[in-house]
CSV table of C-alpha atoms in Angstrom, one decimal:
chain,number,residue,atom,x,y,z
A,47,MET,CA,91.5,148.9,154.5
A,48,ILE,CA,90.1,151.8,152.1
A,49,THR,CA,91.5,152.1,148.5
A,50,GLU,CA,91.7,155.2,146.1
A,51,LEU,CA,92.6,155.7,142.7
A,52,LEU,CA,94.3,158.6,141.6
A,53,LEU,CA,94.3,159.6,137.6
A,54,ASN,CA,96.6,162.1,136.6
A,55,ALA,CA,95.8,162.9,132.9
A,56,ARG,CA,97.5,165.0,130.3
A,57,PRO,CA,97.9,164.9,126.6
A,58,TYR,CA,101.4,163.2,126.5
A,59,GLU,CA,100.9,160.9,129.5
A,60,THR,CA,98.7,159.2,132.0
A,61,ARG,CA,99.5,158.2,135.5
A,62,LEU,CA,97.7,156.7,137.8
A,63,ALA,CA,98.3,156.0,141.5
A,64,VAL,CA,96.8,153.1,143.8
A,65,LEU,CA,96.8,154.5,147.4
A,66,GLU,CA,95.8,152.4,150.3
A,67,ASP,CA,94.8,153.8,153.7
A,68,GLY,CA,96.3,156.9,152.3
A,69,VAL,CA,99.9,155.3,151.2
A,70,VAL,CA,100.9,154.7,147.7
A,71,VAL,CA,101.3,151.2,147.0
A,72,GLU,CA,101.2,150.9,143.1
A,73,PHE,CA,102.0,153.3,140.3
A,74,HIS,CA,101.3,152.9,136.7
A,75,LEU,CA,102.5,155.2,133.7
A,76,GLU,CA,101.4,155.2,130.1
A,77,ARG,CA,102.7,157.8,127.6
A,78,LYS,CA,101.4,158.8,124.4
A,79,LEU,CA,104.8,158.2,122.5
A,80,GLU,CA,105.3,154.9,124.6
A,81,PRO,CA,102.1,153.2,124.6
A,82,SER,CA,101.1,150.2,126.4
A,83,LEU,CA,101.2,147.0,124.4
A,84,VAL,CA,100.2,144.1,127.1
A,85,GLY,CA,96.8,143.0,126.0
A,86,ASN,CA,97.1,144.0,122.0
A,87,ILE,CA,96.0,141.2,119.5
A,88,TYR,CA,97.6,140.8,116.2
A,89,ARG,CA,97.7,138.9,113.1
A,90,GLY,CA,101.2,137.6,113.3
A,91,GLN,CA,103.4,135.7,111.0
A,92,VAL,CA,106.1,133.3,112.1
A,93,LEU,CA,109.3,134.2,111.0
A,94,LYS,CA,111.6,131.6,112.5
A,95,ILE,CA,111.3,128.3,114.3
A,96,LEU,CA,113.8,128.0,117.2
A,97,PRO,CA,113.5,124.0,118.1
A,98,GLY,CA,116.2,124.1,120.4
A,99,MET,CA,114.3,126.7,122.8
A,100,GLU,CA,110.8,125.4,121.9
A,101,ALA,CA,109.8,128.8,120.5
A,102,ALA,CA,109.1,131.2,117.7
A,103,PHE,CA,109.9,134.6,116.6
A,104,VAL,CA,106.6,136.4,115.2
A,105,ASP,CA,106.2,139.7,113.1
A,106,ILE,CA,103.5,141.3,114.5
A,107,GLY,CA,104.2,144.6,112.6
A,108,PHE,CA,106.7,146.7,114.5
A,109,GLY,CA,110.3,146.6,114.8
A,110,LYS,CA,111.2,143.6,116.8
A,111,ALA,CA,109.6,140.4,116.7
A,112,GLY,CA,107.7,139.0,119.3
A,113,PHE,CA,108.4,135.5,121.2
A,114,LEU,CA,105.8,133.0,120.9
A,115,TYR,CA,106.8,130.1,123.6
A,116,VAL,CA,105.6,126.4,122.7
A,117,SER,CA,103.6,126.5,126.4
A,118,ASP,CA,101.7,129.4,125.0
A,119,ILE,CA,100.4,127.9,121.9
A,120,LEU,CA,96.8,126.5,121.7
A,121,PRO,CA,96.4,122.8,121.3
A,122,ASN,CA,94.9,123.4,117.8
A,123,ILE,CA,96.1,126.9,116.6
A,124,TRP,CA,94.5,126.2,112.9
A,125,ASP,CA,91.1,126.4,113.5
A,126,LEU,CA,90.0,129.5,115.6
A,127,GLU,CA,86.4,128.1,115.8
A,128,SER,CA,87.1,124.9,117.5
A,129,GLU,CA,86.7,123.8,120.9
A,130,PHE,CA,89.7,123.5,123.2
A,131,GLY,CA,89.4,121.5,126.4
A,132,SER,CA,91.9,122.3,128.4
A,133,LEU,CA,94.6,124.8,129.7
A,134,ASN,CA,97.6,122.5,130.2
A,135,PRO,CA,100.3,123.4,127.3
A,136,PRO,CA,101.0,121.1,124.1
A,137,SER,CA,103.0,118.2,124.5
A,138,GLU,CA,104.1,118.4,120.8
A,139,ARG,CA,107.4,120.0,119.7
A,140,ILE,CA,107.3,123.7,118.5
A,141,GLU,CA,108.2,122.7,114.9
A,142,ASN,CA,105.1,120.2,114.8
A,143,LEU,CA,102.8,123.1,115.8
A,144,LEU,CA,104.3,125.8,113.7
A,145,LYS,CA,105.8,126.8,110.7
A,146,GLU,CA,107.9,129.3,108.9
A,147,GLY,CA,105.5,131.7,107.1
A,148,GLN,CA,102.5,130.8,108.6
A,149,GLU,CA,99.9,133.0,110.3
A,150,VAL,CA,98.7,133.1,113.9
A,151,LEU,CA,96.7,135.2,115.9
A,152,VAL,CA,98.6,136.2,118.9
A,153,GLN,CA,98.2,138.8,122.2
A,154,ILE,CA,101.0,140.4,123.9
A,155,VAL,CA,101.3,139.3,127.4
A,156,ARG,CA,104.6,141.0,128.4
A,157,GLU,CA,105.9,144.2,127.4
A,158,PRO,CA,109.7,144.1,125.3
A,159,ILE,CA,112.0,144.4,128.3
A,160,GLY,CA,115.6,145.3,127.3
A,161,THR,CA,117.0,143.3,124.5
A,162,LYS,CA,114.1,141.1,124.7
A,163,GLY,CA,111.2,141.2,122.2
A,164,ALA,CA,107.4,141.1,123.3
A,165,ARG,CA,106.3,137.7,124.7
A,166,LEU,CA,103.2,136.5,123.0
A,167,THR,CA,100.4,133.9,123.5
A,168,THR,CA,97.8,132.5,121.3
A,169,ARG,CA,95.8,131.9,124.5
A,170,ILE,CA,93.5,135.0,123.8
A,171,THR,CA,92.0,136.8,126.7
A,172,LEU,CA,89.6,139.6,127.0
A,173,PRO,CA,89.0,141.0,130.4
A,174,GLY,CA,85.9,142.8,131.7
A,175,HIS,CA,85.4,144.1,135.5
A,176,TYR,CA,83.8,140.9,136.7
A,177,LEU,CA,84.6,138.1,134.1
A,178,VAL,CA,87.6,137.5,131.8
A,179,LEU,CA,86.5,135.8,128.4
A,180,LEU,CA,88.6,132.8,127.0
A,181,PRO,CA,87.5,132.9,123.6
A,182,MET,CA,89.3,129.5,122.1
A,183,LEU,CA,89.0,127.6,125.5
A,184,ASN,CA,86.3,125.7,126.9
A,185,TYR,CA,87.2,126.3,130.5
A,186,VAL,CA,85.7,128.0,133.7
A,187,GLY,CA,87.8,129.3,136.5
A,188,VAL,CA,87.3,131.2,139.8
A,189,SER,CA,89.6,133.8,141.2
A,190,ARG,CA,91.5,132.2,143.9
A,191,ARG,CA,90.9,135.3,145.8
A,192,ILE,CA,87.6,134.5,146.3
A,193,GLU,CA,88.3,131.8,149.2
A,194,ASP,CA,84.3,131.3,150.2
A,195,GLU,CA,83.6,128.0,149.0
A,196,ALA,CA,79.7,128.2,148.5
A,197,GLU,CA,80.4,131.6,146.6
A,198,ARG,CA,82.7,129.9,144.2
A,199,GLU,CA,80.1,127.5,143.4
A,200,ARG,CA,77.5,129.6,142.9
A,201,LEU,CA,79.5,132.1,140.3
A,202,ARG,CA,81.0,128.7,138.5
A,203,ASN,CA,77.2,127.4,138.0
A,204,ILE,CA,76.3,130.9,136.8
A,205,VAL,CA,79.1,131.0,134.1
A,206,SER,CA,78.9,127.2,133.2
A,207,SER,CA,74.9,127.3,132.6
A,208,SER,CA,75.2,130.5,130.7
A,209,LYS,CA,78.4,130.7,128.8
A,210,PRO,CA,78.6,129.2,124.7
A,211,GLN,CA,80.0,125.8,124.5
A,212,ASN,CA,83.1,126.4,122.7
A,213,MET,CA,84.1,129.5,125.0
A,214,GLY,CA,85.4,129.8,128.5
A,215,PHE,CA,85.8,132.5,131.4
A,216,ILE,CA,87.7,133.2,134.4
A,217,VAL,CA,85.6,134.9,137.4
A,218,ARG,CA,87.7,137.7,138.6
A,219,THR,CA,87.7,138.7,142.3
A,220,ALA,CA,85.2,141.8,141.5
A,221,SER,CA,82.6,139.3,141.0
A,222,GLU,CA,82.2,138.1,144.7
A,223,GLY,CA,78.6,138.9,145.8
A,224,VAL,CA,77.4,140.2,142.3
A,225,GLU,CA,74.0,138.8,141.4
A,226,ALA,CA,74.1,136.8,138.0
A,227,GLU,CA,72.3,139.8,135.7
A,228,LYS,CA,75.6,141.6,136.0
A,229,LEU,CA,77.7,138.9,135.2
A,230,LEU,CA,75.5,137.8,132.1
A,231,HIS,CA,75.2,141.2,131.1
A,232,GLU,CA,79.0,141.7,131.1
A,233,MET,CA,79.5,138.1,129.4
A,234,GLU,CA,77.2,139.5,126.5
A,235,LYS,CA,79.5,142.3,125.8
A,236,LEU,CA,82.9,140.5,126.0
A,237,ILE,CA,81.5,137.9,123.5
A,238,ALA,CA,80.2,140.6,121.3
A,239,LEU,CA,83.7,142.3,121.6
A,240,TRP,CA,85.1,138.8,120.5
A,241,GLN,CA,82.8,138.6,117.2
A,242,LYS,CA,84.0,142.6,116.6
A,243,ILE,CA,87.5,141.7,116.6
A,244,LEU,CA,87.2,138.5,114.3
A,245,GLU,CA,85.3,140.7,111.9
A,246,LYS,CA,88.5,143.3,112.1
A,247,LYS,CA,91.1,140.2,111.8
A,248,ARG,CA,89.3,139.7,108.2
A,249,HIS,CA,90.1,143.5,107.1
A,250,THR,CA,93.6,143.7,109.0
A,251,SER,CA,96.7,143.5,106.9
A,252,LEU,CA,99.4,140.8,107.9
A,253,PRO,CA,101.1,141.6,110.1
A,254,GLY,CA,99.0,144.3,111.6
A,255,LEU,CA,97.3,145.1,114.9
A,256,VAL,CA,93.7,143.7,115.3
A,257,TYR,CA,92.7,145.0,118.7
A,258,ALA,CA,94.4,147.6,120.9
A,259,GLU,CA,93.5,147.3,124.7
A,260,LEU,CA,92.0,150.0,126.7
A,261,ASP,CA,94.0,153.2,127.8
A,262,LEU,CA,95.3,153.2,131.5
A,263,GLY,CA,92.4,155.5,132.2
A,264,LEU,CA,89.8,153.1,131.2
A,265,ARG,CA,91.7,150.4,132.6
A,266,ALA,CA,91.5,152.1,136.0
A,267,LEU,CA,88.0,151.7,136.2
A,268,ARG,CA,87.8,148.1,134.5
A,269,ASP,CA,90.8,146.6,136.6
A,270,PHE,CA,91.5,148.8,139.6
A,271,PHE,CA,88.3,148.8,141.3
A,272,VAL,CA,87.9,146.4,143.9
A,273,LYS,CA,85.6,145.7,146.8
A,274,GLU,CA,87.7,148.1,149.1
A,275,THR,CA,88.1,150.8,146.6
A,276,LYS,CA,86.2,153.7,147.8
A,277,ARG,CA,86.7,156.4,144.9
A,278,LEU,CA,88.7,157.3,141.6
A,279,ILE,CA,89.7,161.0,141.4
A,280,VAL,CA,90.7,162.1,137.9
A,281,ASP,CA,92.2,166.0,137.2
A,282,ASP,CA,91.5,166.1,133.5
A,283,PRO,CA,87.9,167.1,132.4
A,284,LEU,CA,88.1,165.3,128.7
A,285,VAL,CA,89.2,162.1,130.7
A,286,TYR,CA,86.2,162.4,133.4
A,287,LYS,CA,83.8,162.7,130.8
A,288,ASN,CA,84.9,159.4,128.9
A,289,LEU,CA,85.3,157.5,132.3
A,290,LEU,CA,81.4,158.8,133.1
A,291,ALA,CA,80.3,157.5,129.7
A,292,TYR,CA,82.3,154.2,130.0
A,293,ALA,CA,80.9,153.3,133.4
A,294,ARG,CA,77.1,154.5,132.4
A,295,GLU,CA,77.6,151.8,129.5
A,296,PHE,CA,79.5,149.0,131.1
A,297,LEU,CA,79.8,149.7,135.1
A,298,PRO,CA,76.6,151.7,136.2
A,299,HIS,CA,77.1,151.1,139.9
A,300,LEU,CA,80.9,152.8,139.7
A,301,GLU,CA,79.4,156.0,138.3
A,302,PHE,CA,79.2,158.0,141.5
A,303,ALA,CA,82.8,156.9,142.8
A,304,ILE,CA,84.3,159.0,139.9
A,305,GLU,CA,85.0,162.4,140.9
A,306,PHE,CA,86.7,165.3,139.3
A,307,TYR,CA,89.7,167.0,140.8
A,308,GLN,CA,89.6,170.9,140.6
A,309,GLU,CA,92.2,172.3,143.2
A,310,LYS,CA,94.9,174.3,142.5
A,311,GLU,CA,97.4,172.2,144.0
A,312,PRO,CA,98.2,169.3,141.6
A,313,LEU,CA,96.3,165.9,142.4
A,314,PHE,CA,99.9,163.9,142.7
A,315,THR,CA,101.3,166.7,145.2
A,316,LYS,CA,98.0,166.8,147.2
A,317,PHE,CA,98.4,163.1,147.9
A,318,GLY,CA,102.3,162.9,148.1
A,319,VAL,CA,102.5,160.5,144.8
A,320,ASP,CA,105.4,162.4,143.3
A,321,THR,CA,107.4,162.3,146.6
A,322,ALA,CA,106.8,158.3,146.9
A,323,ILE,CA,107.6,158.1,143.1
A,324,ASN,CA,111.2,159.8,143.7
A,325,GLN,CA,111.4,157.9,147.0
A,326,ALA,CA,111.0,154.7,145.2
A,327,LEU,CA,113.6,155.8,142.6
A,328,GLN,CA,116.4,155.5,145.7
A,329,PRO,CA,118.0,152.3,146.5
A,330,ARG,CA,117.5,152.5,150.1
A,331,VAL,CA,114.3,152.8,152.0
A,332,GLU,CA,113.8,154.0,155.6
A,333,LEU,CA,111.6,152.1,158.1
A,334,LYS,CA,109.8,153.8,161.0
A,335,SER,CA,111.8,151.9,163.5
A,336,GLY,CA,115.3,153.2,162.2
A,337,GLY,CA,115.8,150.1,160.2
A,338,TYR,CA,116.1,150.3,156.6
A,339,ILE,CA,116.2,147.9,153.3
A,340,VAL,CA,118.3,148.4,150.3
A,341,ILE,CA,117.0,147.3,147.0
A,342,GLU,CA,119.2,147.0,144.1
A,343,GLU,CA,117.9,145.8,140.3
A,344,THR,CA,120.5,143.9,138.3
A,345,GLU,CA,120.1,142.0,134.9
A,346,ALA,CA,119.4,138.5,136.4
A,347,LEU,CA,117.4,139.1,139.7
A,348,VAL,CA,116.4,141.9,142.4
A,349,THR,CA,117.9,141.6,145.7
A,350,ILE,CA,116.4,143.3,148.8
A,351,ASP,CA,118.6,143.4,152.0
A,352,VAL,CA,117.4,144.3,155.7
A,353,ASN,CA,119.5,146.2,158.1
A,354,THR,CA,118.6,147.0,161.6
A,355,GLY,CA,120.4,150.7,161.1
A,356,SER,CA,119.8,152.7,164.3
A,357,PHE,CA,117.1,150.6,165.7
A,358,VAL,CA,118.6,148.9,169.0
A,359,GLY,CA,115.4,147.4,170.4
A,360,GLU,CA,115.1,146.8,174.1
A,361,ASN,CA,114.8,143.1,174.9
A,362,GLY,CA,117.3,141.3,173.1
A,363,LEU,CA,118.9,140.9,170.1
A,364,GLU,CA,116.7,137.9,168.5
A,365,GLU,CA,113.7,140.3,169.3
A,366,THR,CA,115.1,143.4,167.8
A,367,ILE,CA,116.1,141.2,164.4
A,368,VAL,CA,112.5,139.6,164.2
A,369,LYS,CA,110.8,143.3,164.5
A,370,THR,CA,112.9,144.6,162.0
A,371,ASN,CA,112.4,141.7,159.5
A,372,LEU,CA,108.6,142.0,160.3
A,373,GLU,CA,108.7,145.9,159.5
A,374,ALA,CA,110.8,145.1,156.6
A,375,VAL,CA,108.3,142.8,155.4
A,376,HIS,CA,105.5,145.3,154.8
A,377,GLU,CA,107.6,147.7,153.1
A,378,ILE,CA,109.3,145.1,151.0
A,379,VAL,CA,105.9,144.2,149.4
A,380,ARG,CA,104.8,147.7,149.1
A,381,GLN,CA,108.0,148.5,147.3
A,382,LEU,CA,107.6,145.6,144.7
A,383,ARG,CA,104.1,146.8,143.9
A,384,LEU,CA,105.2,150.2,143.8
A,385,ARG,CA,108.3,149.9,141.6
A,386,ASP,CA,106.5,146.9,139.7
A,387,LEU,CA,109.8,144.7,140.5
A,388,GLY,CA,109.8,141.0,138.7
A,389,GLY,CA,111.6,137.7,138.0
A,390,ILE,CA,113.8,136.4,140.6
A,391,ILE,CA,113.8,138.6,143.7
A,392,ILE,CA,116.1,137.5,146.7
A,393,ILE,CA,115.7,139.0,150.0
A,394,ASP,CA,118.3,138.9,152.5
A,395,PHE,CA,116.5,139.2,156.1
A,396,ILE,CA,118.8,139.5,159.2
A,397,ASP,CA,119.7,136.2,160.4
A,398,MET,CA,117.4,134.9,162.9
A,399,GLN,CA,118.2,131.9,165.4
A,400,LYS,CA,114.6,130.4,166.2
A,401,GLU,CA,113.1,128.5,163.4
A,402,SER,CA,109.9,129.6,165.0
A,403,ASN,CA,110.8,133.2,163.9
A,404,ARG,CA,111.8,132.6,160.3
A,405,LYS,CA,108.6,130.9,160.2
A,406,LYS,CA,106.5,134.0,161.1
A,407,VAL,CA,108.5,136.3,158.9
A,408,LEU,CA,107.8,133.8,156.2
A,409,ASP,CA,103.9,133.4,156.9
A,410,THR,CA,104.0,137.3,157.5
A,411,LEU,CA,105.4,137.7,153.8
A,412,ALA,CA,103.0,134.9,152.1
A,413,GLU,CA,100.2,137.0,153.8
A,414,ALA,CA,101.4,140.7,152.7
A,415,LEU,CA,101.6,139.4,149.0
A,416,LYS,CA,98.1,138.5,149.0
A,417,LYS,CA,97.4,142.4,148.3
A,418,ASP,CA,99.5,141.8,145.3
A,419,ARG,CA,97.8,142.0,141.7
A,420,SER,CA,100.6,140.4,140.4
A,421,ARG,CA,101.4,136.6,140.5
A,422,THR,CA,104.1,135.4,143.1
A,423,ARG,CA,105.6,132.8,144.7
A,424,ILE,CA,107.7,132.4,147.6
A,425,ILE,CA,110.4,129.0,146.9
A,426,HIS,CA,112.1,128.9,150.8
A,427,MET,CA,113.9,130.5,153.5
A,428,SER,CA,117.3,129.6,153.8
A,429,GLU,CA,119.3,129.1,157.5
A,430,LEU,CA,120.8,132.2,156.6
A,431,GLY,CA,117.9,134.2,156.4
A,432,LEU,CA,117.7,134.5,152.4
A,433,VAL,CA,114.4,134.1,151.0
A,434,GLU,CA,113.6,133.0,147.2
A,435,MET,CA,110.4,134.4,145.3
A,436,THR,CA,109.2,135.2,141.9
A,437,ARG,CA,107.2,137.8,140.7
A,438,LYS,CA,105.4,138.1,137.5
A,439,ARG,CA,106.7,140.5,135.3
A,440,THR,CA,104.7,142.1,132.3
A,441,ARG,CA,106.8,145.4,131.8
A,442,GLU,CA,109.8,147.7,132.7
A,443,SER,CA,110.2,148.2,136.3
A,444,LEU,CA,109.5,151.9,137.6
A,445,LEU,CA,113.2,152.5,137.5
A,446,LYS,CA,113.5,151.4,134.0
A,447,CYS,CA,110.4,153.0,133.0
A,448,LEU,CA,111.5,156.6,134.4
A,449,GLY,CA,115.1,156.5,133.8
A,450,GLU,CA,117.8,155.5,131.6
A,451,THR,CA,121.5,154.1,131.7
A,452,CYS,CA,123.7,157.0,133.4
A,453,ALA,CA,126.0,158.6,130.8
A,454,CYS,CA,128.5,159.1,133.3
A,455,CYS,CA,128.9,155.6,134.8
A,456,LYS,CA,127.8,153.4,131.9
A,457,GLY,CA,125.3,151.4,134.2
A,458,ARG,CA,127.9,150.6,136.5
A,459,GLY,CA,126.4,152.7,139.6
A,460,PHE,CA,129.8,154.3,140.7
A,461,THR,CA,132.4,156.4,139.6
A,462,LYS,CA,136.1,156.0,139.9
A,463,SER,CA,137.4,158.1,142.9
A,464,LYS,CA,139.3,161.1,142.7
A,465,ARG,CA,142.6,159.4,143.9
A,466,THR,CA,142.3,156.9,141.3
A,467,ILE,CA,141.6,159.0,138.6
A,468,PHE,CA,144.7,161.3,139.7
A,469,TYR,CA,146.8,158.3,139.7
A,470,GLU,CA,145.9,157.4,136.4
A,471,ILE,CA,147.0,160.9,135.4
A,472,LEU,CA,150.1,160.4,137.1
A,473,ARG,CA,150.8,157.1,135.2
A,474,GLU,CA,150.1,158.9,131.7
A,475,LEU,CA,152.3,161.7,132.6
A,476,GLU,CA,155.3,159.2,133.3
A,477,GLN,CA,154.9,157.9,129.8
A,478,HIS,CA,154.6,161.4,128.2
A,479,THR,CA,158.2,161.5,126.0
A,480,THR,CA,157.3,165.1,124.5
A,481,LEU,CA,160.2,167.7,124.6
A,482,ALA,CA,157.4,170.5,125.3
A,483,LYS,CA,158.1,172.0,128.4
A,484,ARG,CA,154.6,173.2,129.3
A,485,LEU,CA,151.5,170.9,129.5
A,486,LYS,CA,148.0,171.8,130.2
A,487,LEU,CA,145.6,169.5,132.2
A,488,ARG,CA,141.9,169.9,131.1
A,489,ALA,CA,139.7,168.3,134.0
A,490,HIS,CA,136.7,168.6,136.1
A,491,PRO,CA,136.9,171.4,138.6
A,492,ASP,CA,136.3,168.9,141.8
A,493,LEU,CA,139.6,166.5,140.2
A,494,ILE,CA,141.6,169.9,140.1
A,495,ASN,CA,140.6,170.8,143.7
A,496,HIS,CA,141.4,167.1,144.9
A,497,ILE,CA,144.8,167.4,143.3
A,498,ARG,CA,145.8,171.0,144.4
A,499,GLU,CA,144.2,170.1,148.4
A,500,LYS,CA,145.0,166.2,149.1
A,501,GLU,CA,147.6,165.4,146.2
A,502,THR,CA,150.0,168.3,146.7
A,503,ILE,CA,153.4,166.4,148.1
A,504,ILE,CA,153.1,163.8,145.2
A,505,TRP,CA,151.9,166.4,142.6
A,506,GLN,CA,155.1,168.4,143.4
A,507,ASP,CA,157.3,165.4,143.0
A,508,ILE,CA,155.9,164.4,139.7
A,509,LEU,CA,156.4,168.0,138.3
A,510,LYS,CA,160.1,168.0,139.5
A,511,SER,CA,161.0,164.5,138.0
A,512,LEU,CA,159.5,165.6,134.9
A,513,GLY,CA,160.5,168.7,134.5
A,514,LYS,CA,157.9,170.3,133.6
A,515,GLU,CA,155.1,172.9,134.1
A,516,ILE,CA,151.5,171.8,133.9
A,517,GLU,CA,148.7,174.4,134.0
A,518,PHE,CA,145.3,173.3,135.4
A,519,ILE,CA,142.3,173.9,133.0
A,520,SER,CA,138.7,173.6,134.7
A,521,GLU,CA,136.1,172.3,132.6
A,522,PRO,CA,132.7,172.1,134.4
A,523,ASN,CA,131.3,170.2,131.7
A,524,PHE,CA,133.8,167.5,131.8
A,525,HIS,CA,132.8,164.3,133.5
A,526,LEU,CA,134.8,163.4,136.6
A,527,GLU,CA,136.7,160.5,135.0
A,528,GLN,CA,137.3,162.7,132.1
A,529,TYR,CA,140.6,164.5,131.6
A,530,GLU,CA,143.0,165.9,128.6
A,531,ILE,CA,146.7,166.4,128.6
A,532,LEU,CA,147.6,169.1,126.0
A,533,GLU,CA,151.2,170.2,125.0
A,534,VAL,CA,152.0,173.9,125.0
A,535,TRP,CA,154.7,174.8,122.4
A,536,GLN,CA,156.6,178.2,122.8
A,537,ASP,CA,159.0,179.8,120.5
């Protein structure tokens, strides 16, 4: 598998696309007026303790307060220089750990989503390309994606023998096979960055921003370059220059993997990214076999329905169903990544009779999810083919990020049928007791055409029973459900 990173940078927004073997699998967006907040570190102040929810509201300096759960609080939050021995959440109650008005150093781990404020943690992390610094935890971990036990032990020994006693590190997947010198060099850089943050904290107002995470362009270089990544292509000369400077200082081996795109055809157009994004905003996704999946986002969860569509197979119903489900698995995982869907996810696979086939589909799903950088968990598959799973959510989905609630349907996802609206008009006319002999009906032209073409008999009967003349007034700017009945008085 060959991975490519495409960076479309403009003064108002930066867009990052991740391609695997030429197929768009991830999309990330950062706008100047809507900057990313995940990773930012703040001097916060506790506003309110919520014992019933084991959480607290924390003011971090902008409109909506952040949310801090007890499980995200360090065992000893008051002494930032002390050693913490475990990643396990504290057993104390929230009211025993915090008090209103208290200062806390917190980091955003999830963007504000909907009406919910940002989720916060006191477990600060500073990521590099190879390592993640845990400045307040005495802990060493190795990415689960590094499966070779000998390599895991080598990396753990390098970090454990060199790190400060009161700090911890997580070894990232990119460290696999990397020599010790590179790891230790980055370790020094991250420790120096933490010292700068502590110094900045002393001169930052309460509440206030202490450290801002790297912009999307630099994060693309730091976080998205994996062993399979061939190149990063960027179409802005200034961003290209900044990427080269960052690479020379922190990741010199990646300098020659950064390419400047100068062709006339837009970068995202050439590689089909814009088309893939527009398709990802639609609920229905076609499969090559003729089957399809339907993806629906709700407030509580995401549902994905698998259908055979026009695919009829050749060797029996069960085989047709299994082939469709297996094909759907790979597209579902791609769509989860591309649309950045999170929370509870229910996948309704086509029902399979054999337990061995259900296991095959479930195993294929688990294997495909290994490519996902977000943490996922498969619960089980029911006898009806329903799979429950979760995916870590740190920001709004693609649909919520690029769209807004429809002003016409108010988020319902549909409008009333023309016949339904027409019958509402009839009921209103029946209750119209005015003495005026003439009325005007202002409505959308599609509704007026429907009445004239499909409802002629009923319409004429109503006019006779009312004893009134009704003039149609076409209003193209009206919403389909919008109409007005006006009285016309004559001398």
